[in-house]
mmCIF file of C-alpha atoms in Angstrom:
data_model
loop_
_atom_site.group_PDB
_atom_site.id
_atom_site.type_symbol
_atom_site.label_atom_id
_atom_site.label_comp_id
_atom_site.label_asym_id
_atom_site.label_seq_id
_atom_site.Cartn_x
_atom_site.Cartn_y
_atom_site.Cartn_z
ATOM 1 C CA MET A 1 0.000 0.000 0.000
ATOM 2 C CA ARG A 2 1.330 3.450 -0.786
ATOM 3 C CA ALA A 3 0.361 7.047 -0.220
ATOM 4 C CA ARG A 4 0.752 8.282 -3.793
ATOM 5 C CA SER A 5 3.916 7.594 -5.710
ATOM 6 C CA PHE A 6 6.253 9.676 -3.564
ATOM 7 C CA ALA A 7 5.312 8.354 -0.110
ATOM 8 C CA VAL A 8 6.429 4.853 0.789
ATOM 9 C CA LEU A 9 4.714 3.211 3.733
ATOM 10 C CA ALA A 10 6.997 0.944 5.734
ATOM 11 C CA LEU A 11 7.195 -0.707 9.108
ATOM 12 C CA ALA A 12 10.243 0.725 10.850
ATOM 13 C CA PRO A 13 11.957 -0.520 14.020
ATOM 14 C CA ILE A 14 10.202 0.628 17.177
ATOM 15 C CA ILE A 15 10.674 0.086 20.871
ATOM 16 C CA LEU A 16 7.551 -1.175 22.589
ATOM 17 C CA SER A 17 7.697 -1.829 26.300
ATOM 18 C CA GLY A 18 5.492 -2.613 29.231
ATOM 19 C CA PHE A 19 6.995 -2.415 32.690
ATOM 20 C CA ARG A 20 6.081 -2.949 36.284
ATOM 21 C CA CYS A 21 3.384 -5.586 36.722
ATOM 22 C CA SER A 22 1.107 -5.687 33.699
ATOM 23 C CA LEU A 23 -2.517 -6.024 34.643
ATOM 24 C CA PRO A 24 -5.513 -7.067 32.566
ATOM 25 C CA TRP A 25 -7.394 -4.235 30.903
ATOM 26 C CA GLN A 26 -8.860 -1.828 33.400
ATOM 27 C CA SER A 27 -10.355 1.484 32.368
ATOM 28 C CA PRO A 28 -8.908 4.250 34.560
ATOM 29 C CA ASP A 29 -12.116 6.199 34.134
ATOM 30 C CA SER A 30 -15.394 4.852 32.853
ATOM 31 C CA SER A 31 -16.454 8.076 31.185
ATOM 32 C CA GLU A 32 -13.418 9.808 29.664
ATOM 33 C CA ILE A 33 -10.095 9.209 27.910
ATOM 34 C CA LEU A 34 -7.564 12.056 28.085
ATOM 35 C CA ILE A 35 -4.821 12.431 25.464
ATOM 36 C CA ALA A 36 -2.039 15.024 25.699
ATOM 37 C CA SER A 37 0.405 16.018 22.974
ATOM 38 C CA TYR A 38 3.572 18.025 23.559
ATOM 39 C CA ASN A 39 6.614 18.965 21.521
ATOM 40 C CA ALA A 40 9.213 18.711 24.285
ATOM 41 C CA HIS A 41 11.765 20.741 22.299
ATOM 42 C CA ASN A 42 14.899 18.644 21.772
ATOM 43 C CA LEU A 43 14.723 16.490 24.892
ATOM 44 C CA PHE A 44 17.962 14.465 24.956
ATOM 45 C CA ASP A 45 18.949 12.031 27.679
ATOM 46 C CA ASP A 46 22.177 12.196 29.725
ATOM 47 C CA ILE A 47 24.162 9.576 27.787
ATOM 48 C CA ASP A 48 26.252 10.389 24.718
ATOM 49 C CA ASP A 49 25.253 8.102 21.847
ATOM 50 C CA GLY A 50 26.862 10.123 19.072
ATOM 51 C CA GLY A 51 23.753 11.554 17.467
ATOM 52 C CA GLU A 52 23.068 14.378 19.922
ATOM 53 C CA TYR A 53 22.950 18.016 18.929
ATOM 54 C CA PRO A 54 26.206 19.709 20.083
ATOM 55 C CA GLU A 55 24.537 21.615 22.925
ATOM 56 C CA PHE A 56 23.330 18.328 24.424
ATOM 57 C CA SER A 57 26.675 16.537 24.458
ATOM 58 C CA VAL A 58 27.760 15.419 27.925
ATOM 59 C CA ALA A 59 31.381 15.165 26.795
ATOM 60 C CA SER A 60 31.412 18.824 25.793
ATOM 61 C CA GLY A 61 30.396 19.852 29.302
ATOM 62 C CA ARG A 62 27.344 21.713 28.042
ATOM 63 C CA TRP A 63 24.922 18.987 29.129
ATOM 64 C CA ASN A 64 24.752 16.802 32.238
ATOM 65 C CA GLU A 65 22.478 14.663 34.388
ATOM 66 C CA GLY A 66 21.304 17.616 36.465
ATOM 67 C CA LEU A 67 20.112 19.577 33.437
ATOM 68 C CA TYR A 68 18.510 16.456 32.006
ATOM 69 C CA ARG A 69 16.584 15.808 35.223
ATOM 70 C CA LYS A 70 15.474 19.438 35.264
ATOM 71 C CA ARG A 71 14.124 19.087 31.764
ATOM 72 C CA LEU A 72 12.247 15.922 32.706
ATOM 73 C CA ASP A 73 10.692 17.797 35.624
ATOM 74 C CA ASN A 74 9.730 20.666 33.316
ATOM 75 C CA VAL A 75 8.039 18.327 30.844
ATOM 76 C CA ALA A 76 6.064 16.815 33.703
ATOM 77 C CA GLU A 77 5.103 20.316 34.890
ATOM 78 C CA ALA A 78 3.875 21.217 31.422
ATOM 79 C CA ILE A 79 1.755 18.067 31.124
ATOM 80 C CA SER A 80 0.437 18.573 34.662
ATOM 81 C CA SER A 81 -0.459 22.219 33.957
ATOM 82 C CA PHE A 82 -3.895 21.109 32.760
ATOM 83 C CA PHE A 83 -4.615 19.813 36.265
ATOM 84 C CA PRO A 84 -3.695 22.615 38.723
ATOM 85 C CA ASP A 85 -5.701 20.993 41.496
ATOM 86 C CA GLY A 86 -3.829 17.709 41.207
ATOM 87 C CA GLY A 87 -6.392 15.829 39.138
ATOM 88 C CA ARG A 88 -5.545 12.689 37.217
ATOM 89 C CA LEU A 89 -2.926 12.890 34.507
ATOM 90 C CA PRO A 90 -3.753 12.059 30.857
ATOM 91 C CA ASP A 91 -4.283 8.414 29.971
ATOM 92 C CA ILE A 92 -2.048 8.819 26.902
ATOM 93 C CA VAL A 93 0.851 11.266 26.529
ATOM 94 C CA CYS A 94 2.220 11.796 23.014
ATOM 95 C CA LEU A 95 5.647 13.431 22.839
ATOM 96 C CA GLU A 96 7.622 14.870 19.948
ATOM 97 C CA GLU A 97 11.328 15.764 19.812
ATOM 98 C CA ILE A 98 12.584 13.195 22.298
ATOM 99 C CA GLU A 99 15.849 11.303 21.822
ATOM 100 C CA GLY A 100 14.555 7.828 22.525
ATOM 101 C CA GLU A 101 13.236 5.147 24.851
ATOM 102 C CA LYS A 102 15.337 6.226 27.860
ATOM 103 C CA VAL A 103 13.545 9.580 27.988
ATOM 104 C CA LEU A 104 10.172 7.819 28.097
ATOM 105 C CA ARG A 105 11.279 5.405 30.803
ATOM 106 C CA ASP A 106 12.799 8.151 32.928
ATOM 107 C CA LEU A 107 9.626 10.222 32.708
ATOM 108 C CA ALA A 108 7.399 7.244 33.542
ATOM 109 C CA SER A 109 9.492 6.157 36.522
ATOM 110 C CA GLY A 110 10.312 9.707 37.627
ATOM 111 C CA PRO A 111 8.322 12.954 37.537
ATOM 112 C CA LEU A 112 5.310 11.371 35.787
ATOM 113 C CA LYS A 113 5.227 8.276 37.998
ATOM 114 C CA ALA A 114 1.817 9.286 39.357
ATOM 115 C CA GLY A 115 0.383 8.760 35.873
ATOM 116 C CA GLY A 116 0.875 5.005 36.103
ATOM 117 C CA TYR A 117 2.325 4.786 32.607
ATOM 118 C CA ARG A 118 3.085 1.079 32.321
ATOM 119 C CA TRP A 119 3.311 1.143 28.542
ATOM 120 C CA ILE A 120 5.705 3.047 26.286
ATOM 121 C CA VAL A 121 6.483 3.038 22.583
ATOM 122 C CA CYS A 122 9.197 4.939 20.740
ATOM 123 C CA GLY A 123 9.353 5.414 16.989
ATOM 124 C CA GLY A 124 12.215 6.019 14.601
ATOM 125 C CA PRO A 125 14.069 6.179 12.370
ATOM 126 C CA GLU A 126 17.254 5.307 14.212
ATOM 127 C CA ALA A 127 19.172 7.862 12.139
ATOM 128 C CA SER A 128 17.018 10.697 13.459
ATOM 129 C CA ALA A 129 18.262 12.540 16.547
ATOM 130 C CA ILE A 130 14.720 13.293 17.657
ATOM 131 C CA LYS A 131 11.749 10.935 17.604
ATOM 132 C CA CYS A 132 8.116 10.584 18.650
ATOM 133 C CA GLY A 133 7.010 8.504 21.612
ATOM 134 C CA ILE A 134 3.973 7.585 23.675
ATOM 135 C CA LEU A 135 3.458 7.031 27.394
ATOM 136 C CA SER A 136 0.239 5.187 28.178
ATOM 137 C CA ARG A 137 -1.594 3.704 31.123
ATOM 138 C CA LEU A 138 -3.759 1.861 28.592
ATOM 139 C CA PRO A 139 -2.087 -1.230 27.100
ATOM 140 C CA PHE A 140 -1.255 -1.166 23.420
ATOM 141 C CA ALA A 141 -3.137 -3.523 21.151
ATOM 142 C CA SER A 142 -0.723 -2.710 18.324
ATOM 143 C CA ALA A 143 2.120 -0.358 17.472
ATOM 144 C CA ARG A 144 3.780 0.541 14.188
ATOM 145 C CA SER A 145 6.219 3.128 12.935
ATOM 146 C CA HIS A 146 5.691 4.296 9.351
ATOM 147 C CA SER A 147 8.455 5.874 7.299
ATOM 148 C CA LEU A 148 8.698 8.019 4.207
ATOM 149 C CA ALA A 149 11.359 7.052 1.692
ATOM 150 C CA ASP A 150 12.963 10.473 2.049
ATOM 151 C CA ALA A 151 12.273 14.008 3.240
ATOM 152 C CA TRP A 152 12.635 15.706 -0.131
ATOM 153 C CA GLY A 153 16.306 16.482 0.376
ATOM 154 C CA PHE A 154 15.875 17.896 3.877
ATOM 155 C CA GLY A 155 17.594 15.083 5.764
ATOM 156 C CA PRO A 156 16.240 11.896 7.383
ATOM 157 C CA ALA A 157 12.462 11.622 7.235
ATOM 158 C CA ARG A 158 10.639 11.485 10.573
ATOM 159 C CA ASP A 159 8.502 8.457 11.215
ATOM 160 C CA MET A 160 4.789 8.562 11.962
ATOM 161 C CA LEU A 161 4.078 6.530 15.092
ATOM 162 C CA GLU A 162 0.809 4.561 15.185
ATOM 163 C CA ALA A 163 -0.622 2.952 18.317
ATOM 164 C CA GLY A 164 -3.882 1.024 18.631
ATOM 165 C CA PHE A 165 -5.920 0.606 21.820
ATOM 166 C CA ASP A 166 -8.746 -1.870 22.411
ATOM 167 C CA LEU A 167 -11.102 -0.102 24.801
ATOM 168 C CA GLY A 168 -13.129 -3.085 25.895
ATOM 169 C CA GLU A 169 -15.741 -5.467 24.609
ATOM 170 C CA GLY A 170 -18.257 -3.822 22.330
ATOM 171 C CA GLU A 171 -16.182 -0.653 21.828
ATOM 172 C CA ALA A 172 -14.463 0.448 18.637
ATOM 173 C CA ARG A 173 -10.674 0.441 18.519
ATOM 174 C CA LEU A 174 -8.955 3.771 19.101
ATOM 175 C CA THR A 175 -5.912 4.435 16.907
ATOM 176 C CA VAL A 176 -3.574 7.335 17.651
ATOM 177 C CA PHE A 177 -1.064 8.634 15.109
ATOM 178 C CA VAL A 178 1.750 10.830 16.438
ATOM 179 C CA CYS A 179 3.399 13.110 13.894
ATOM 180 C CA HIS A 180 6.306 15.527 13.712
ATOM 181 C CA TRP A 181 6.360 16.986 10.226
ATOM 182 C CA LYS A 182 9.144 18.880 8.479
ATOM 183 C CA SER A 183 9.889 22.335 9.864
ATOM 184 C CA ARG A 184 9.594 25.497 7.783
ATOM 185 C CA ARG A 185 13.216 26.506 8.364
ATOM 186 C CA GLU A 186 14.031 26.708 4.648
ATOM 187 C CA GLY A 187 10.764 28.522 3.940
ATOM 188 C CA PRO A 188 7.073 27.507 4.096
ATOM 189 C CA ALA A 189 6.584 27.011 0.364
ATOM 190 C CA ALA A 190 9.944 25.308 -0.206
ATOM 191 C CA THR A 191 9.352 22.748 2.551
ATOM 192 C CA GLU A 192 5.659 22.130 1.870
ATOM 193 C CA PRO A 193 6.288 19.083 -0.389
ATOM 194 C CA ALA A 194 7.876 17.254 2.565
ATOM 195 C CA ARG A 195 4.859 17.955 4.764
ATOM 196 C CA ARG A 196 2.491 16.984 1.964
ATOM 197 C CA ALA A 197 4.282 13.652 1.674
ATOM 198 C CA ALA A 198 3.785 13.090 5.412
ATOM 199 C CA SER A 199 0.133 14.101 5.119
ATOM 200 C CA ALA A 200 -0.397 11.656 2.248
ATOM 201 C CA LEU A 201 1.188 8.913 4.333
ATOM 202 C CA ALA A 202 -1.258 9.589 7.195
ATOM 203 C CA ALA A 203 -4.226 9.768 4.829
ATOM 204 C CA ALA A 204 -3.302 6.488 3.139
ATOM 205 C CA ARG A 205 -2.928 4.646 6.433
ATOM 206 C CA ILE A 206 -6.244 5.990 7.778
ATOM 207 C CA ALA A 207 -8.055 5.092 4.555
ATOM 208 C CA GLU A 208 -6.681 1.554 4.746
ATOM 209 C CA ALA A 209 -7.645 1.141 8.412
ATOM 210 C CA ALA A 210 -11.095 2.658 7.886
ATOM 211 C CA GLU A 211 -11.812 0.266 5.046
ATOM 212 C CA ALA A 212 -10.945 -2.653 7.312
ATOM 213 C CA ASP A 213 -13.000 -1.285 10.220
ATOM 214 C CA PRO A 214 -15.484 1.514 9.372
ATOM 215 C CA LYS A 215 -16.234 2.068 13.080
ATOM 216 C CA ALA A 216 -12.604 2.643 14.087
ATOM 217 C CA CYS A 217 -11.788 5.867 15.910
ATOM 218 C CA PHE A 218 -8.795 7.878 14.669
ATOM 219 C CA VAL A 219 -6.789 10.656 16.308
ATOM 220 C CA VAL A 220 -3.898 12.261 14.441
ATOM 221 C CA CYS A 221 -1.835 14.517 16.665
ATOM 222 C CA GLY A 222 1.531 16.151 17.128
ATOM 223 C CA ASP A 223 3.527 19.008 15.655
ATOM 224 C CA PHE A 224 2.421 19.423 12.045
ATOM 225 C CA ASN A 225 4.570 22.531 11.544
ATOM 226 C CA GLU A 226 1.585 24.187 9.960
ATOM 227 C CA SER A 227 -1.750 25.421 11.214
ATOM 228 C CA PRO A 228 -5.020 23.680 10.290
ATOM 229 C CA ASP A 229 -5.904 26.740 8.184
ATOM 230 C CA GLU A 230 -2.491 26.839 6.487
ATOM 231 C CA PHE A 231 -3.998 27.048 3.004
ATOM 232 C CA ALA A 232 -5.800 30.258 3.929
ATOM 233 C CA ARG A 233 -2.681 31.609 5.659
ATOM 234 C CA ALA A 234 -0.754 30.936 2.440
ATOM 235 C CA LYS A 235 -3.518 32.833 0.591
ATOM 236 C CA GLY A 236 -4.045 29.826 -1.663
ATOM 237 C CA LEU A 237 -0.764 30.430 -3.475
ATOM 238 C CA TYR A 238 0.357 26.801 -3.242
ATOM 239 C CA ALA A 239 -0.888 23.394 -2.118
ATOM 240 C CA THR A 240 -0.459 22.705 1.592
ATOM 241 C CA ALA A 241 -0.219 19.496 3.599
ATOM 242 C CA LEU A 242 -3.493 20.221 5.375
ATOM 243 C CA MET A 243 -6.016 21.231 2.762
ATOM 244 C CA PRO A 244 -9.455 22.643 3.641
ATOM 245 C CA ALA A 245 -12.468 20.350 3.610
ATOM 246 C CA LEU A 246 -14.568 20.420 0.472
ATOM 247 C CA GLY A 247 -16.588 23.623 0.453
ATOM 248 C CA GLU A 248 -14.475 25.248 3.206
ATOM 249 C CA GLY A 249 -11.698 26.739 1.088
ATOM 250 C CA SER A 250 -10.963 28.565 -2.159
ATOM 251 C CA PHE A 251 -8.383 30.791 -3.774
ATOM 252 C CA ALA A 252 -8.252 34.403 -2.665
ATOM 253 C CA SER A 253 -9.678 35.199 -6.096
ATOM 254 C CA GLY A 254 -12.646 32.915 -5.442
ATOM 255 C CA GLY A 255 -11.550 30.268 -7.930
ATOM 256 C CA ASP A 256 -11.712 26.528 -7.376
ATOM 257 C CA ILE A 257 -8.846 24.566 -5.850
ATOM 258 C CA PRO A 258 -7.136 22.244 -8.380
ATOM 259 C CA GLU A 259 -8.058 18.605 -7.745
ATOM 260 C CA THR A 260 -4.394 17.591 -7.776
ATOM 261 C CA TRP A 261 -3.796 19.833 -4.751
ATOM 262 C CA GLU A 262 -6.412 17.963 -2.717
ATOM 263 C CA GLU A 263 -5.714 14.461 -3.965
ATOM 264 C CA GLY A 264 -4.266 12.046 -1.418
ATOM 265 C CA VAL A 265 -3.539 14.438 1.463
ATOM 266 C CA LEU A 266 -5.486 15.089 4.649
ATOM 267 C CA ARG A 267 -8.340 17.566 4.481
ATOM 268 C CA VAL A 268 -9.214 19.517 7.608
ATOM 269 C CA ALA A 269 -12.765 20.495 8.536
ATOM 270 C CA ARG A 270 -13.892 23.327 10.785
ATOM 271 C CA ASP A 271 -17.350 21.741 10.959
ATOM 272 C CA SER A 272 -17.400 18.275 12.534
ATOM 273 C CA ARG A 273 -20.199 17.225 10.192
ATOM 274 C CA SER A 274 -17.738 17.391 7.281
ATOM 275 C CA ALA A 275 -15.448 14.710 8.720
ATOM 276 C CA ALA A 276 -15.332 11.546 6.608
ATOM 277 C CA CYS A 277 -13.013 8.611 5.960
ATOM 278 C CA GLY A 278 -14.010 6.931 2.728
ATOM 279 C CA ALA A 279 -13.620 6.676 -1.000
ATOM 280 C CA GLY A 280 -13.874 10.448 -1.357
ATOM 281 C CA GLY A 281 -10.757 10.996 0.732
ATOM 282 C CA VAL A 282 -9.894 11.520 4.378
ATOM 283 C CA THR A 283 -11.348 14.616 6.022
ATOM 284 C CA LEU A 284 -10.619 15.085 9.721
ATOM 285 C CA TYR A 285 -12.129 17.530 12.173
ATOM 286 C CA SER A 286 -9.901 20.092 13.911
ATOM 287 C CA PRO A 287 -11.131 21.204 17.356
ATOM 288 C CA TRP A 288 -8.991 24.337 17.024
ATOM 289 C CA SER A 289 -12.134 25.803 15.462
ATOM 290 C CA LEU A 290 -13.524 26.021 19.020
ATOM 291 C CA SER A 291 -10.474 27.786 20.494
ATOM 292 C CA ASN A 292 -8.932 31.233 20.376
ATOM 293 C CA GLY A 293 -5.568 30.002 21.642
ATOM 294 C CA PHE A 294 -2.228 29.183 20.043
ATOM 295 C CA SER A 295 0.562 26.654 20.561
ATOM 296 C CA TYR A 296 3.587 28.328 18.975
ATOM 297 C CA ALA A 297 4.870 31.815 18.203
ATOM 298 C CA PHE A 298 7.446 33.062 15.710
ATOM 299 C CA ASP A 299 8.403 36.697 15.129
ATOM 300 C CA GLY A 300 5.404 37.752 17.167
ATOM 301 C CA GLU A 301 2.929 35.725 15.104
ATOM 302 C CA LYS A 302 0.958 33.179 17.099
ATOM 303 C CA GLU A 303 0.212 29.929 15.320
ATOM 304 C CA ARG A 304 -1.447 26.550 15.837
ATOM 305 C CA LEU A 305 1.243 24.146 14.678
ATOM 306 C CA ASP A 306 0.297 21.509 17.260
ATOM 307 C CA GLY A 307 -3.077 19.877 17.071
ATOM 308 C CA PHE A 308 -5.489 16.973 17.119
ATOM 309 C CA LEU A 309 -7.299 15.857 13.977
ATOM 310 C CA LEU A 310 -10.292 13.591 14.582
ATOM 311 C CA GLY A 311 -11.847 10.917 12.421
ATOM 312 C CA SER A 312 -15.566 10.900 11.698
ATOM 313 C CA ALA A 313 -16.319 8.128 14.238
ATOM 314 C CA LEU A 314 -15.339 10.506 17.062
ATOM 315 C CA VAL A 315 -17.863 13.157 16.023
ATOM 316 C CA ASP A 316 -20.860 11.100 14.889
ATOM 317 C CA GLY A 317 -22.780 11.133 18.175
ATOM 318 C CA GLU A 318 -22.223 7.444 18.898
ATOM 319 C CA GLY A 319 -19.836 5.549 21.178
ATOM 320 C CA LEU A 320 -16.543 7.252 21.958
ATOM 321 C CA GLU A 321 -16.923 10.962 21.171
ATOM 322 C CA PHE A 322 -14.958 14.199 21.135
ATOM 323 C CA SER A 323 -15.717 16.171 24.276
ATOM 324 C CA ARG A 324 -13.162 18.934 24.884
ATOM 325 C CA PHE A 325 -9.978 20.458 23.531
ATOM 326 C CA ALA A 326 -7.576 22.721 25.411
ATOM 327 C CA VAL A 327 -4.175 24.317 25.030
ATOM 328 C CA SER A 328 -2.339 25.105 28.250
ATOM 329 C CA ASP A 329 -2.333 28.768 29.219
ATOM 330 C CA ASP A 330 -0.357 28.267 32.419
ATOM 331 C CA GLU A 331 1.707 31.426 32.967
ATOM 332 C CA LYS A 332 4.797 29.485 34.012
ATOM 333 C CA LEU A 333 5.043 28.094 30.462
ATOM 334 C CA LEU A 334 5.114 31.611 28.978
ATOM 335 C CA ASP A 335 7.815 34.272 28.803
ATOM 336 C CA ALA A 336 7.452 38.011 29.448
ATOM 337 C CA GLU A 337 5.979 38.506 25.950
ATOM 338 C CA GLY A 338 3.315 35.869 26.550
ATOM 339 C CA GLU A 339 4.969 33.386 24.173
ATOM 340 C CA PRO A 340 6.120 29.825 24.961
ATOM 341 C CA SER A 341 9.148 29.917 27.252
ATOM 342 C CA ALA A 342 11.673 27.824 25.323
ATOM 343 C CA TRP A 343 14.548 25.954 26.943
ATOM 344 C CA ASN A 344 17.572 28.287 26.844
ATOM 345 C CA GLY A 345 20.282 25.947 28.082
ATOM 346 C CA SER A 346 19.603 26.323 31.785
ATOM 347 C CA SER A 347 15.896 27.055 32.204
ATOM 348 C CA GLY A 348 12.616 27.147 30.326
ATOM 349 C CA TYR A 349 10.239 24.581 28.944
ATOM 350 C CA SER A 350 9.591 24.358 25.201
ATOM 351 C CA ASP A 351 8.932 26.597 22.233
ATOM 352 C CA HIS A 352 5.552 24.848 21.983
ATOM 353 C CA LEU A 353 2.639 24.614 24.414
ATOM 354 C CA PRO A 354 1.034 21.289 25.361
ATOM 355 C CA ILE A 355 -2.470 20.473 24.132
ATOM 356 C CA LEU A 356 -5.114 18.173 25.589
ATOM 357 C CA LEU A 357 -7.967 16.197 24.050
ATOM 358 C CA THR A 358 -10.830 14.687 26.040
ATOM 359 C CA LEU A 359 -12.883 11.848 24.584
ATOM 360 C CA ALA A 360 -16.105 10.838 26.306
ATOM 361 C CA ARG A 361 -17.643 7.393 26.320
#
């Protein structure tokens, strides 16, 4: 199976672990499932493996165990910021820009120990210095890491991590895709083909899974490095990775969008009723349409690069359903300008804000 001719779908090496005493399935809450997503901003562990960025090399003296532990604590603070009164932590925590499995284990056994995260999975590829991972208190029913053949000349492609969860007898399977798409460092238009390839990969995998199980519930999350309304932000000058749902977008001149621009990639709907996973393509609902917040800022412009995209089964009024979406507005995560307080070498959190999705049974 392929996502158009330029996107190759492959099963890449992943690390899937369960630790402490594994118990049979038990729902931590009978009514809700909470999923957090957070770009942890280059979170490297305290062991030199050779692939670290220079500023995170222990041998250089610029990085050490103390700074690493501080960063772990800060990630836990960011995730916990949704629960100022000490409420339960998310059932599933999706992280981007982590070095590998050790980071996940150290979080689960350290500052996030209260979350009871018995299950972890880390994606690839091995050549990438930063990866995606998941901490979960719900056991995995399946886990895969999907790779693109290349990143259009921009270095090693980042894998898309897929994890499936069986929620109990009589309930549809929940599948979560964690993404970290190509940055816009070389320019939004120049790097858009790499993000479109990643979008086509996600769309192809969802279409395949939906055909096998029409009732399956899909959540695509992570750092997409573009906002759900990117096409409008680009004023329709070029095709984007996240295209508007049919009837929700057009050129600035009012003309129609070329079919080739929409073919194969994810479409994003502002109206949940437009969500669909079928022969006509994959259209996912973005709950950002209900929020006035932001997750990232650059040159004073606030953007929504991090997000959740929901399949139609989560917004059809039956079974597991979308309930709430939030982006953390905790002041400790913000700098004096009200923008995300990025790690500066000795303090700070991330250049992104964490986001939270609540699904109700």
